XYZ file of C-alpha atoms in Angstrom:
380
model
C -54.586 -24.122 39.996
C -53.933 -23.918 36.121
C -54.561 -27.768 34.600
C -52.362 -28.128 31.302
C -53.715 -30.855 29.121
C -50.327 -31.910 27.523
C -47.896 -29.803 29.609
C -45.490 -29.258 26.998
C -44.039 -26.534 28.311
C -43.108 -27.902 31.369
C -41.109 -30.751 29.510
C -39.267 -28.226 27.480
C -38.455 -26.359 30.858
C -37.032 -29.828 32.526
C -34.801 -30.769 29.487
C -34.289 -26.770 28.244
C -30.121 -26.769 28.601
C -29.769 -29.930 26.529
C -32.375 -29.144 24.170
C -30.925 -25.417 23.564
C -27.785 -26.963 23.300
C -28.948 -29.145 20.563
C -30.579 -26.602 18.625
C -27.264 -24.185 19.008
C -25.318 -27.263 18.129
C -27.366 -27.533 14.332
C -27.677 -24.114 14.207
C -23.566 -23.701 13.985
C -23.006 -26.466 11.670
C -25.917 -25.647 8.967
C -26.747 -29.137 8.394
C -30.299 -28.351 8.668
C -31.428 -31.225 6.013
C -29.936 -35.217 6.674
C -27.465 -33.762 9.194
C -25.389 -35.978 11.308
C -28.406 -35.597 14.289
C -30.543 -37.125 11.866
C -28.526 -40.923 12.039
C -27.925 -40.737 15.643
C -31.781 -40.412 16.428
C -32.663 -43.310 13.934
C -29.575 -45.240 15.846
C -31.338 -44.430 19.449
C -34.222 -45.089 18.310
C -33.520 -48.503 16.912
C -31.612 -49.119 20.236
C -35.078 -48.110 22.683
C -37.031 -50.803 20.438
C -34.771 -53.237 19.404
C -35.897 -52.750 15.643
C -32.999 -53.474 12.772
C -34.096 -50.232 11.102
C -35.501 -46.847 11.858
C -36.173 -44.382 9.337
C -37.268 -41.227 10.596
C -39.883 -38.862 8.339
C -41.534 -35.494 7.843
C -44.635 -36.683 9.654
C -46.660 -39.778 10.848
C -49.049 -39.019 7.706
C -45.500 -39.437 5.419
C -44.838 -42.177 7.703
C -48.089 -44.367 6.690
C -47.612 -43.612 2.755
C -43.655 -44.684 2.897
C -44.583 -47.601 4.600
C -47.879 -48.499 1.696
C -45.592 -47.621 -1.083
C -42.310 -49.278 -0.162
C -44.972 -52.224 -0.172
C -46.133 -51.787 -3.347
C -49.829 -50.437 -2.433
C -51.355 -49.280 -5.718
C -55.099 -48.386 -6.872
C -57.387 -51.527 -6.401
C -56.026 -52.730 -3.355
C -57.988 -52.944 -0.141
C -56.269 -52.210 2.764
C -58.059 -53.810 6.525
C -58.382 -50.967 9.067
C -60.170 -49.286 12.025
C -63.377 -46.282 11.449
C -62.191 -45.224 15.120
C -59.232 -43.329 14.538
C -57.583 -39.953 12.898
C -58.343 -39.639 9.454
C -54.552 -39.819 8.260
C -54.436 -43.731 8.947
C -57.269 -43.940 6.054
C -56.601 -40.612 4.118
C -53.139 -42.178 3.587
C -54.916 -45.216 1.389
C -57.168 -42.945 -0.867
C -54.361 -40.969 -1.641
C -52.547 -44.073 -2.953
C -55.855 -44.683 -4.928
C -56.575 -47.990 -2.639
C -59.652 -48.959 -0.569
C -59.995 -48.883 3.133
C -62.099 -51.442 4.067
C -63.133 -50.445 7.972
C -63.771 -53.098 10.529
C -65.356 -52.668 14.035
C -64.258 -52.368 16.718
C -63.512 -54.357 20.367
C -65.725 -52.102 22.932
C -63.071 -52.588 25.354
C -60.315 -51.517 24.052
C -61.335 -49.720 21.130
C -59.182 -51.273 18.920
C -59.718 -53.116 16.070
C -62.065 -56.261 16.843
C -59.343 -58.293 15.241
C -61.911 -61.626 15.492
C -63.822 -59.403 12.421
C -61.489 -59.422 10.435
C -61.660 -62.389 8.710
C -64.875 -61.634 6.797
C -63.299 -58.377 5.629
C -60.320 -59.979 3.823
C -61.453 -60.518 -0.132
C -59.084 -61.387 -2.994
C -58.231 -57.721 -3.353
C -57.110 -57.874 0.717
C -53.080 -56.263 0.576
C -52.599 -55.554 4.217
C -54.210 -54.855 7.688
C -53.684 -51.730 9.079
C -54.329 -51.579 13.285
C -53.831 -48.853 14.926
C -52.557 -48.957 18.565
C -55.472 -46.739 19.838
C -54.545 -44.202 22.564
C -51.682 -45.775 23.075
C -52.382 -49.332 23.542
C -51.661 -52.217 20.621
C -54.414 -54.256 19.241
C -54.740 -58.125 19.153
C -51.429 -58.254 16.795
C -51.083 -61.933 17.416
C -54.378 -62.407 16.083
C -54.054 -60.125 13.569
C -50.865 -62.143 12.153
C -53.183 -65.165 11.794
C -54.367 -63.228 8.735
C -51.025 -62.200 7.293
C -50.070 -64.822 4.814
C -51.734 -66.453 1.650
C -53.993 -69.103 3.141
C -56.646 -66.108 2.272
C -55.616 -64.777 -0.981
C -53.049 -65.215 -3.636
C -50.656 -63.070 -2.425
C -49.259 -62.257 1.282
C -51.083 -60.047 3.483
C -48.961 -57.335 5.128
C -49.262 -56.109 8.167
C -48.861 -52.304 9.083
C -48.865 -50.936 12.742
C -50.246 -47.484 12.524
C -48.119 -46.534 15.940
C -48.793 -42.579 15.931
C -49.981 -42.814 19.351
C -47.993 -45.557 20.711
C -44.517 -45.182 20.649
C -43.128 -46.924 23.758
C -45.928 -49.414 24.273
C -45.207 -52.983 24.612
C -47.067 -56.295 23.268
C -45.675 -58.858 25.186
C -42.939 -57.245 26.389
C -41.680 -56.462 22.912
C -41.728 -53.032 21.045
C -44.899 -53.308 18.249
C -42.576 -53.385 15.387
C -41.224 -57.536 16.349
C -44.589 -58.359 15.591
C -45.372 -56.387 12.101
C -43.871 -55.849 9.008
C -43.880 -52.020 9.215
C -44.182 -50.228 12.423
C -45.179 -46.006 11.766
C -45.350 -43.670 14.569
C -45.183 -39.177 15.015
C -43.376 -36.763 16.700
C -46.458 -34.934 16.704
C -45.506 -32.185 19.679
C -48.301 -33.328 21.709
C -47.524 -37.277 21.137
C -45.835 -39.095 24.248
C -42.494 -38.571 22.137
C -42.911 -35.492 20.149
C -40.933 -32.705 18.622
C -41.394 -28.992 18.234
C -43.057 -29.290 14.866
C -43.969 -32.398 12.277
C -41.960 -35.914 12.250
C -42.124 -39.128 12.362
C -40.149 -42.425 11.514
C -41.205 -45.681 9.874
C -39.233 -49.275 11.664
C -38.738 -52.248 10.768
C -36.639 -55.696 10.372
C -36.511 -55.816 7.039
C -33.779 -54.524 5.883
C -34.960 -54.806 1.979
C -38.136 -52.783 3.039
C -35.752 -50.349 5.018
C -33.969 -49.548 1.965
C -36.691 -48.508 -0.025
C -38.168 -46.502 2.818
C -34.681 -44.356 2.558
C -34.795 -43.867 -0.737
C -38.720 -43.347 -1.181
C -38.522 -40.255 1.578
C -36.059 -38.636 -0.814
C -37.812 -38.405 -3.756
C -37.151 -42.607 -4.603
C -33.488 -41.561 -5.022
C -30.478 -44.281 -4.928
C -28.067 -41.747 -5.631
C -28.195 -37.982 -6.285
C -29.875 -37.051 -8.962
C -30.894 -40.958 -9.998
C -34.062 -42.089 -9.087
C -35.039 -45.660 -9.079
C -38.890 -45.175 -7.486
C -41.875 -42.400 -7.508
C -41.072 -40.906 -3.852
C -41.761 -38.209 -1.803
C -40.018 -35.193 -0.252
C -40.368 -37.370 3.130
C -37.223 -36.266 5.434
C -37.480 -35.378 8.655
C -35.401 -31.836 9.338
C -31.956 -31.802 11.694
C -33.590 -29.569 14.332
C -36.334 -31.648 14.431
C -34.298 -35.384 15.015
C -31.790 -33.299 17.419
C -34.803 -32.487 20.037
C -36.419 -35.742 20.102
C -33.044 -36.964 20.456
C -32.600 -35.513 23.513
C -36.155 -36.273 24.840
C -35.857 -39.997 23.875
C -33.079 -40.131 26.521
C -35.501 -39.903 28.978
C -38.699 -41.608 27.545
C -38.485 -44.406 29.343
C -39.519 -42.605 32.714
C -41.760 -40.389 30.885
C -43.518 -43.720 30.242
C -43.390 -44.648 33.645
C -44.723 -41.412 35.206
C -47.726 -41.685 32.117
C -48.458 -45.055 33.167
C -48.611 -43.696 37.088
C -50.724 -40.912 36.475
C -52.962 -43.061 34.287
C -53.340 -45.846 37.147
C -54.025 -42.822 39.609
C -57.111 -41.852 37.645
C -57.991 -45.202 37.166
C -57.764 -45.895 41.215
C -59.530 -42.638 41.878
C -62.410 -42.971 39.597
C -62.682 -46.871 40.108
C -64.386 -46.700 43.188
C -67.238 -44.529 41.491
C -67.411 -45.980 38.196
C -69.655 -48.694 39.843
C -73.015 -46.313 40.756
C -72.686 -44.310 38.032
C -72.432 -43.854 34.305
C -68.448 -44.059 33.803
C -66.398 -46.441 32.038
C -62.576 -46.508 32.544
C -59.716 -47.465 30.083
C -58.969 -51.029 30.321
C -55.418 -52.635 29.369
C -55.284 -56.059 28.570
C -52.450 -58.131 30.701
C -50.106 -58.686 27.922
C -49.436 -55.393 26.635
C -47.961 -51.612 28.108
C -49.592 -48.644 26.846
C -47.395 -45.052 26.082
C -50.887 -43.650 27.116
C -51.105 -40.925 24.429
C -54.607 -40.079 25.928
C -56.812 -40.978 29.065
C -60.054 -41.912 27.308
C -63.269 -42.446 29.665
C -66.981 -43.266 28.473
C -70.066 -40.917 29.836
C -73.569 -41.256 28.181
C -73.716 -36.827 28.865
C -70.363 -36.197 27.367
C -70.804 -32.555 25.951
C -73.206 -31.643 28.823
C -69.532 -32.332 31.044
C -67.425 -30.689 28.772
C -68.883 -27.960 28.803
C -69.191 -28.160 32.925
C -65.931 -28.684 33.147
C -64.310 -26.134 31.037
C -67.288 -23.270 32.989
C -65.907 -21.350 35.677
C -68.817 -21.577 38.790
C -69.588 -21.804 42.247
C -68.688 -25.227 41.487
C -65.956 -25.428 39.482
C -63.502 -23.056 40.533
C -60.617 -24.344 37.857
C -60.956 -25.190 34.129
C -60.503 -28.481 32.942
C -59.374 -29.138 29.671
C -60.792 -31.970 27.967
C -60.699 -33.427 24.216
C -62.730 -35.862 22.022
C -60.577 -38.738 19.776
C -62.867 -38.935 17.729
C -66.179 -37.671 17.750
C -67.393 -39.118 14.205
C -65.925 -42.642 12.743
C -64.536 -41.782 9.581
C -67.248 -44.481 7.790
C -69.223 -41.464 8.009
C -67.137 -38.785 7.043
C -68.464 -36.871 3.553
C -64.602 -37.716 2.492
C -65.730 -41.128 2.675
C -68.781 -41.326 1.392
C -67.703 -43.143 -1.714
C -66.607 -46.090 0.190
C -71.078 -46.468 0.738
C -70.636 -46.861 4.362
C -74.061 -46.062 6.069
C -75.188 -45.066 9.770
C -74.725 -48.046 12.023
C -72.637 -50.114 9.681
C -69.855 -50.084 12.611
C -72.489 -49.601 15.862
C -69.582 -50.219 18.291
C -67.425 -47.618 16.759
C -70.414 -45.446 16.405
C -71.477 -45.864 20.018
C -67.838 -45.266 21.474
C -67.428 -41.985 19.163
C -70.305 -40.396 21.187
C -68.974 -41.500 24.825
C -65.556 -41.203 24.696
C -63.931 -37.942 26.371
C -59.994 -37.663 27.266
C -59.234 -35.875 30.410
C -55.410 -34.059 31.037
C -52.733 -36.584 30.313
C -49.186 -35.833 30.393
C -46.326 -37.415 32.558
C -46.543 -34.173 35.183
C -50.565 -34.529 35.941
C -49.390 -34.422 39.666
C -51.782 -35.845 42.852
C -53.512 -32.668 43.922
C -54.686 -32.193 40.135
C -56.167 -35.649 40.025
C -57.937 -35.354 42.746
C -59.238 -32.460 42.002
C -60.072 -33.724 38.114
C -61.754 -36.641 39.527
C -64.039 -34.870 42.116
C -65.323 -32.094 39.775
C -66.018 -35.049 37.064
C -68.522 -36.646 39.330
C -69.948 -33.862 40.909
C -70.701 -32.577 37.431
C -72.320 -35.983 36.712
C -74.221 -36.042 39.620
C-alpha cells in the first residue's frame, strides 16, 4: 500500500482527456496571457458561488494584496487577523506598510475567537481579516458585528482570507455573501488547485471588482493608461483552462472530502475518548472544503516520526504535515510587531498539537483503516 497525502496525480489521471484537451486547446491559439479561458473560469466560478464578480489572480498571496489595495490599505492602518495561519495572510499587510494586529484563537475550531475581537479594534482598525482555517469559515456573522463605524470613524472592512476554503459554506451560502472581499488559491495541492500559482479575488461589489481588474494589470484602465499603483497580478490561460475543467467537478470532490473526513472522524471517535486525541470539529451551520484533516496529540513529533518509520509495526509510510508549527506572533519577521511568548496561549498551544493526516477526495476505506490503526498503536 502506497498512502498519497494529496493524490494529485490521481486527479490529473481521472480528468487527463479534458485537461490535455484544454492545454492543446491554449496551446493552438497562443493566447497564453487574458485569453478567452481566462473569462469563462471567472464566469464558472461566479456561477459555483453565486458571487457578482470573480477576478481570478497570479496567486492567493496577489489575491490578499488586490483585495487590501483596491480598499485603500496604506501604511498606518491596522488590519484584525489570526497568528494561526500561513504567513502570506499577514506578510500581505507589512508589505502594504500596515499593522497586523493578531487575535487568538477559538480552541475548537481554530479560527479566529471572533468574541476577541472587539478589544483589538483601535481608531487605526481598517479591516478584519479571518481566515477560513483548514477549510472551515470562522464566526463571520459575528465578525460583521464589527464591520461598520459604531467603532471608529471610518467603516471596517471585512476580508475572507479563503485560500483553504474554496467550496465551504456558512449557512448554506458561499463565504463571499457574507464579506466584502472573498480571496482564495489554486495552490496545486488546495481542494481546487491548478498545476502551478493562481488564485481569484470575489465579490458583490461591482465598484471594488473594477478596481481589482485594473489593479492586477498594473492599475491600468486602458492600455498603456494607468489610473492606480498595481501589480503584474494575472492569472496565465493554461492556468484558468485546467481549473476550469476541474471546477466542473468540484462539487463531488467536496462531497467525497467531506466523506473521507467523516470516515476518520467515525473511526478515530470511538478512541479519542481513552486517549490523548482530539478530532476536527465543524460547527452546524457551516460546510468545510476540508483542505486538511487536522487532529491534536500532546507527542506529535514522537508520531510523526513513527509513522513515516518503516518497522515491524508499521509496514506502510504515512505521510503527515504540520499547519503551522509556530504562530507567526513569534516569527523573527514579526518581531517588530513586540509580540512575546504566550501573548496568544491558545494559538500557541494548538501550534504544538496539531498534525494533518492524508486528505484528498480518493483516501479510500482500506487506507483509513489502516491510517487510523497505526495512529493509535503508535500512541499506545
Amino acid at each position: 500500500m502506497k498512502i498519497d497525502f494529496a493524490n494529485l496525480q490521481h486527479q490529473y489521471q481521472l480528468y487527463k482527456q479534458e485537461i490535455d484537451e484544454a492545454i492543446q486547446k491554449v496551446l493552438n491559439h497562443g493566447k497564453y496571457i487574458m485569453g478567452p479561458e481566462v473569462a469563462k473560469l471567472e464566469e464558472n466560478l461566479c456561477k459555483f458561488t453565486g458571487a457578482s464578480h470573480a477576478i481570478t489572480c497570479s496567486s492567493g498571496t496577489d489575491a490578499l494584496l488586490l483585495a487590501m489595495m483596491a480598499l485603500g490599505i496604506k501604511p498606518g492602518d491596522e488590519i484584525i487577523t489570526t497568528p494561526f495561519t500561513f504567513i502570506a495572510t499577514a506578510e500581505t499587510i507589512a508589505l502594504l506598510g500596515a499593522k497586523p494586529v493578531f487575535v487568538d484563537i477559538d480552541e475548537e475550531t481554530y479560527n479566529i475567537d471572533a468574541s476577541k475581537i472587539k478589544a483589538a479594534i483601535t481608531p487605526n482598525t481598517k479591516a478584519i481579516m479571518p481566515v477560513s482555517l483548514y477549510g472551515q469559515p470562522a464566526n463571520l456573522d459575528q465578525i460583521n458585528q464589527y464591520t461598520n463605524n459604531k467603532y471608529t470613524n471610518q467603516p471596517i472592512y471585512h476580508i475572507v482570507d479563503g485560500a483553504q476554503s474554496f467550496g465551504a459554506t456558512y449557512k448554506e451560502k458561499a463565504e463571499v455573501h457574507y464579506c466584502d472581499i472573498y480571496t482564495t488559491s489554486f495552490f496545486p495541492a488546495k481542494p481546487l488547485g491548478c498545476f502551478g500559482d493562481g488564485g481569484a479575488v470575489l465579490t458583490n461589489n461591482e465598484e471594488l471588482a473594477t478596481k481589482i481588474k485594473q489593479l492586477r494589470v498594473h492599475g491600468q484602465n486602458k492600455r498603456y493608461h494607468h489610473k492606480y499603483i498595481g501589480l503584474g497580478g494575472r492569472m496565465d490561460t493554461l492556468q484558468c483552462a485546467i481549473v476550469d475543467v476541474k471546477l466542473k467537478y468540484y462539487e463531488n470532490d467536496l462531497k467525497l472530502r467531506q466523506e473521507v473526513a467523516e470516515k476518520y472522524s467515525v473511526s478515530l471517535g470511538d478512541e479519542c475518548e481513552n486517549r490523548d486525541i482530539i478530532t476536527p470539529i465543524l460547527l452546524p451551520h457551516t460546510t468545510s472544503a476540508w483542505a486538511q484533516y487536522s487532529i491534536r496529540v500532546k507527542n506529535r513529533d514522537e508520531l510523526q516520526q513513527q509513522l513515516k518509520t518503516k518497522n515491524q509495526k508499521l509496514e506502510t509510510n504515512i505521510p503527515t504535515a504540520v499547519h503551522y508549527p509556530m504562530p507567526l506572533h513569534l516569527q523573527e519577521c514579526f518581531k517588530y510587531l513586540g509580540y512575546k511568548d504566550g501573548n496568544f496561549p491558545i494559538a500557541e498551544k494548538i501550534s504544538q498539537e496539531i498534525m494533518s493526516l492524508p486528505m484528498n477526495p480518493y483516501v479510500n476505506d482500506e487506507e483509513i483503516t489502516y491510517i487510523v490503526k497505526k495512529v493509535i498503536e503508535c500512541i499506545d
